[in-house]
Amino acid sequence: MTTLNLEKTALVIIDLQKGIARREGFAPYSAQEVLAKNKELVTSLKNTGALIVFVHVKNYGGETLKPKTDNPAVAQGQIPADFADFVMPEAYDKEYNNVIHVAKHNWGAFYGTDLDVQLRRRGIDEILLTGIATTIGCDTTAREAFQHGYQVIAIEDAMTDFNGQLHQGIVEGIFPRLGLVRSTQEVLKMIEESK
């Protein structure tokens, strides 16, 4: 177990937005399970010294990446108007004085955004990482955070993927090389002990 300095900590929530979370077939956890874990974390950090960062992806329309790949993304057809809206009302709750929003345009939350500036100006050096999907937004953000010199704690049961085996592979093979892997309950205990 490690300790947290909440003044230097940010909970970074990746892509818990309507256009992603309403999909089916996540593993090893459902979107509803991940949402419930994230709500616990957000509630525990409400109006503390920690920063809560809701990250959503907006890389459709003219921003769509069009690389030549062996496994092209499945065409989504018409993007719903609420695709990028957060599924957690806490993202907009005026009672929270420690929430920011970051729009990303790629897989990771750092490249092409002001996330690094937002964190550094607040003196943050530790990231609690959650969201959907483990192998895309979470993994890429963890690698970017590591390369930027942040301490990373991946909260394994507060994220999920489209493929449970790939989730486990990242959680067991990659995240331990970038930082720490903890459960929601372990992190909630760390937060409580840090208040």
Tab-separated table of C-alpha atoms in Angstrom:
chain	number	residue	atom	x	y	z
A	1	MET	CA	0.000	0.000	0.000
A	2	THR	CA	1.175	3.505	-0.708
A	3	THR	CA	0.088	6.840	0.698
A	4	LEU	CA	-1.397	9.727	-1.248
A	5	ASN	CA	-0.876	13.447	-1.004
A	6	LEU	CA	-4.269	14.593	-2.243
A	7	GLU	CA	-2.912	18.040	-3.086
A	8	LYS	CA	-0.637	16.365	-5.638
A	9	THR	CA	-3.112	13.758	-6.916
A	10	ALA	CA	-5.548	13.702	-9.840
A	11	LEU	CA	-8.212	11.133	-10.622
A	12	VAL	CA	-8.149	10.919	-14.433
A	13	ILE	CA	-11.307	9.289	-15.804
A	14	ILE	CA	-11.062	8.213	-19.440
A	15	ASP	CA	-14.052	8.271	-21.814
A	16	LEU	CA	-16.926	7.578	-19.412
A	17	GLN	CA	-19.221	9.143	-21.980
A	18	LYS	CA	-22.544	8.148	-23.459
A	19	GLY	CA	-21.268	7.132	-26.886
A	20	ILE	CA	-18.888	4.595	-25.344
A	21	ALA	CA	-20.423	3.519	-22.029
A	22	ARG	CA	-23.770	2.559	-23.573
A	23	ARG	CA	-22.122	-0.100	-25.718
A	24	GLU	CA	-22.464	-3.766	-24.795
A	25	GLY	CA	-19.904	-6.544	-24.483
A	26	PHE	CA	-17.339	-5.073	-22.086
A	27	ALA	CA	-15.146	-7.455	-20.078
A	28	PRO	CA	-14.155	-8.305	-17.444
A	29	TYR	CA	-16.490	-5.639	-16.003
A	30	SER	CA	-19.669	-4.130	-17.403
A	31	ALA	CA	-19.894	-0.408	-18.060
A	32	GLN	CA	-22.349	-0.192	-15.136
A	33	GLU	CA	-19.830	-1.810	-12.764
A	34	VAL	CA	-17.088	0.564	-13.895
A	35	LEU	CA	-19.423	3.535	-13.575
A	36	ALA	CA	-20.330	2.505	-10.000
A	37	LYS	CA	-16.646	2.223	-9.028
A	38	ASN	CA	-15.877	5.612	-10.554
A	39	LYS	CA	-18.789	7.216	-8.710
A	40	GLU	CA	-17.354	5.894	-5.427
A	41	LEU	CA	-13.963	7.394	-6.262
A	42	VAL	CA	-15.396	10.751	-7.354
A	43	THR	CA	-17.570	10.979	-4.242
A	44	SER	CA	-14.601	10.219	-1.990
A	45	LEU	CA	-12.606	13.056	-3.613
A	46	LYS	CA	-15.385	15.664	-3.659
A	47	ASN	CA	-14.016	19.066	-2.651
A	48	THR	CA	-10.717	17.657	-1.396
A	49	GLY	CA	-7.297	18.898	-2.456
A	50	ALA	CA	-7.271	16.321	-5.261
A	51	LEU	CA	-8.273	17.147	-8.830
A	52	ILE	CA	-10.954	15.161	-10.676
A	53	VAL	CA	-10.414	15.144	-14.437
A	54	PHE	CA	-13.190	13.976	-16.742
A	55	VAL	CA	-11.667	13.200	-20.140
A	56	HIS	CA	-13.818	12.600	-23.180
A	57	VAL	CA	-12.890	11.828	-26.749
A	58	LYS	CA	-14.037	13.950	-29.673
A	59	ASN	CA	-12.296	12.450	-32.698
A	60	TYR	CA	-15.124	12.048	-35.138
A	61	GLY	CA	-16.317	14.090	-38.073
A	62	GLY	CA	-13.496	16.151	-39.520
A	63	GLU	CA	-11.193	15.031	-36.696
A	64	THR	CA	-11.465	11.333	-37.546
A	65	LEU	CA	-8.133	9.599	-37.868
A	66	LYS	CA	-7.874	7.749	-41.182
A	67	PRO	CA	-4.786	5.549	-40.976
A	68	LYS	CA	-4.275	2.523	-43.185
A	69	THR	CA	-4.455	-0.404	-40.778
A	70	ASP	CA	-4.873	-4.168	-40.865
A	71	ASN	CA	-7.768	-3.852	-38.417
A	72	PRO	CA	-9.817	-0.790	-39.360
A	73	ALA	CA	-12.289	0.599	-36.858
A	74	VAL	CA	-15.848	-0.482	-37.425
A	75	ALA	CA	-17.854	2.235	-39.133
A	76	GLN	CA	-20.210	3.785	-36.591
A	77	GLY	CA	-22.568	5.488	-39.003
A	78	GLN	CA	-24.178	8.674	-37.715
A	79	ILE	CA	-22.623	9.826	-34.425
A	80	PRO	CA	-25.338	10.639	-31.852
A	81	ALA	CA	-25.433	14.265	-30.703
A	82	ASP	CA	-24.749	13.188	-27.099
A	83	PHE	CA	-21.816	10.888	-27.964
A	84	ALA	CA	-19.251	12.930	-25.986
A	85	ASP	CA	-21.546	13.745	-23.032
A	86	PHE	CA	-20.348	12.335	-19.712
A	87	VAL	CA	-22.477	9.609	-18.114
A	88	MET	CA	-21.701	10.848	-14.612
A	89	PRO	CA	-23.733	13.857	-13.474
A	90	GLU	CA	-20.854	14.594	-11.088
A	91	ALA	CA	-18.976	15.940	-14.110
A	92	TYR	CA	-21.280	18.954	-14.124
A	93	ASP	CA	-22.168	19.244	-10.425
A	94	LYS	CA	-21.650	22.856	-9.316
A	95	GLU	CA	-21.095	21.598	-5.751
A	96	TYR	CA	-17.762	20.124	-6.821
A	97	ASN	CA	-14.999	22.722	-6.740
A	98	ASN	CA	-12.243	20.361	-7.920
A	99	VAL	CA	-13.453	19.109	-11.331
A	100	ILE	CA	-12.099	19.931	-14.783
A	101	HIS	CA	-12.908	18.585	-18.247
A	102	VAL	CA	-10.437	17.690	-20.977
A	103	ALA	CA	-11.428	16.957	-24.571
A	104	LYS	CA	-8.986	14.620	-26.287
A	105	HIS	CA	-8.760	13.939	-29.980
A	106	ASN	CA	-6.633	10.795	-29.913
A	107	TRP	CA	-6.376	7.629	-27.817
A	108	GLY	CA	-4.356	9.214	-25.007
A	109	ALA	CA	-5.367	12.117	-22.781
A	110	PHE	CA	-2.051	14.000	-23.080
A	111	TYR	CA	-1.231	14.307	-26.780
A	112	GLY	CA	-2.905	17.361	-28.297
A	113	THR	CA	-4.578	18.479	-25.032
A	114	ASP	CA	-3.763	20.820	-22.154
A	115	LEU	CA	-3.880	18.034	-19.533
A	116	ASP	CA	-0.166	18.230	-18.724
A	117	VAL	CA	-0.373	22.017	-18.235
A	118	GLN	CA	-3.498	21.682	-16.076
A	119	LEU	CA	-1.779	19.113	-13.840
A	120	ARG	CA	1.638	20.784	-13.584
A	121	ARG	CA	0.215	24.209	-12.729
A	122	ARG	CA	-1.592	22.598	-9.815
A	123	GLY	CA	1.551	20.766	-8.653
A	124	ILE	CA	0.113	17.323	-9.399
A	125	ASP	CA	2.536	14.450	-9.825
A	126	GLU	CA	0.340	11.379	-9.216
A	127	ILE	CA	-2.483	10.065	-11.382
A	128	LEU	CA	-5.235	7.652	-10.378
A	129	LEU	CA	-6.350	6.201	-13.726
A	130	THR	CA	-9.761	4.730	-14.607
A	131	GLY	CA	-12.125	4.465	-17.572
A	132	ILE	CA	-12.990	2.738	-20.818
A	133	ALA	CA	-11.258	1.119	-22.633
A	134	THR	CA	-8.292	-0.406	-20.867
A	135	THR	CA	-6.359	-1.213	-24.040
A	136	ILE	CA	-7.023	2.057	-25.815
A	137	GLY	CA	-7.570	5.239	-23.778
A	138	CYS	CA	-6.346	3.945	-20.412
A	139	ASP	CA	-3.226	2.176	-21.676
A	140	THR	CA	-2.211	5.065	-23.948
A	141	THR	CA	-2.803	7.638	-21.193
A	142	ALA	CA	-0.801	5.556	-18.693
A	143	ARG	CA	2.134	5.375	-21.107
A	144	GLU	CA	1.956	9.118	-21.805
A	145	ALA	CA	1.755	9.911	-18.074
A	146	PHE	CA	4.768	7.683	-17.419
A	147	GLN	CA	6.735	9.424	-20.181
A	148	HIS	CA	5.782	12.820	-18.687
A	149	GLY	CA	7.154	11.747	-15.297
A	150	TYR	CA	3.886	11.222	-13.427
A	151	GLN	CA	3.373	8.451	-10.887
A	152	VAL	CA	0.527	6.240	-12.139
A	153	ILE	CA	-1.895	4.123	-10.138
A	154	ALA	CA	-4.113	2.099	-12.465
A	155	ILE	CA	-7.364	1.176	-10.720
A	156	GLU	CA	-7.983	-2.210	-12.290
A	157	ASP	CA	-11.659	-2.739	-11.448
A	158	ALA	CA	-12.603	0.859	-12.327
A	159	MET	CA	-11.746	0.252	-15.985
A	160	THR	CA	-12.812	-2.303	-18.560
A	161	ASP	CA	-12.320	-3.236	-22.188
A	162	PHE	CA	-13.957	-4.724	-25.251
A	163	ASN	CA	-11.778	-7.817	-24.687
A	164	GLY	CA	-11.311	-9.259	-21.196
A	165	GLN	CA	-8.115	-11.104	-22.104
A	166	LEU	CA	-6.506	-7.948	-23.443
A	167	HIS	CA	-7.600	-6.092	-20.286
A	168	GLN	CA	-5.826	-8.708	-18.168
A	169	GLY	CA	-2.748	-8.594	-20.393
A	170	ILE	CA	-2.400	-4.821	-19.959
A	171	VAL	CA	-3.176	-4.947	-16.223
A	172	GLU	CA	-0.673	-7.739	-15.576
A	173	GLY	CA	1.983	-7.015	-18.205
A	174	ILE	CA	2.092	-3.278	-18.863
A	175	PHE	CA	0.639	-1.276	-15.962
A	176	PRO	CA	3.053	-2.786	-13.369
A	177	ARG	CA	5.933	-1.488	-15.504
A	178	LEU	CA	4.442	2.023	-15.600
A	179	GLY	CA	3.322	2.317	-11.992
A	180	LEU	CA	1.080	0.586	-9.486
A	181	VAL	CA	-2.068	-1.492	-9.957
A	182	ARG	CA	-4.684	-1.295	-7.217
A	183	SER	CA	-8.377	-2.072	-6.676
A	184	THR	CA	-11.025	0.560	-6.048
A	185	GLN	CA	-11.301	-0.502	-2.405
A	186	GLU	CA	-7.543	-0.178	-1.915
A	187	VAL	CA	-7.548	3.314	-3.421
A	188	LEU	CA	-10.599	4.390	-1.405
A	189	LYS	CA	-8.754	3.342	1.736
A	190	MET	CA	-5.685	5.323	0.612
A	191	ILE	CA	-7.884	8.377	-0.010
A	192	GLU	CA	-9.571	8.103	3.388
A	193	GLU	CA	-6.233	7.761	5.161
A	194	SER	CA	-4.968	10.848	3.317
A	195	LYS	CA	-7.800	13.172	4.403
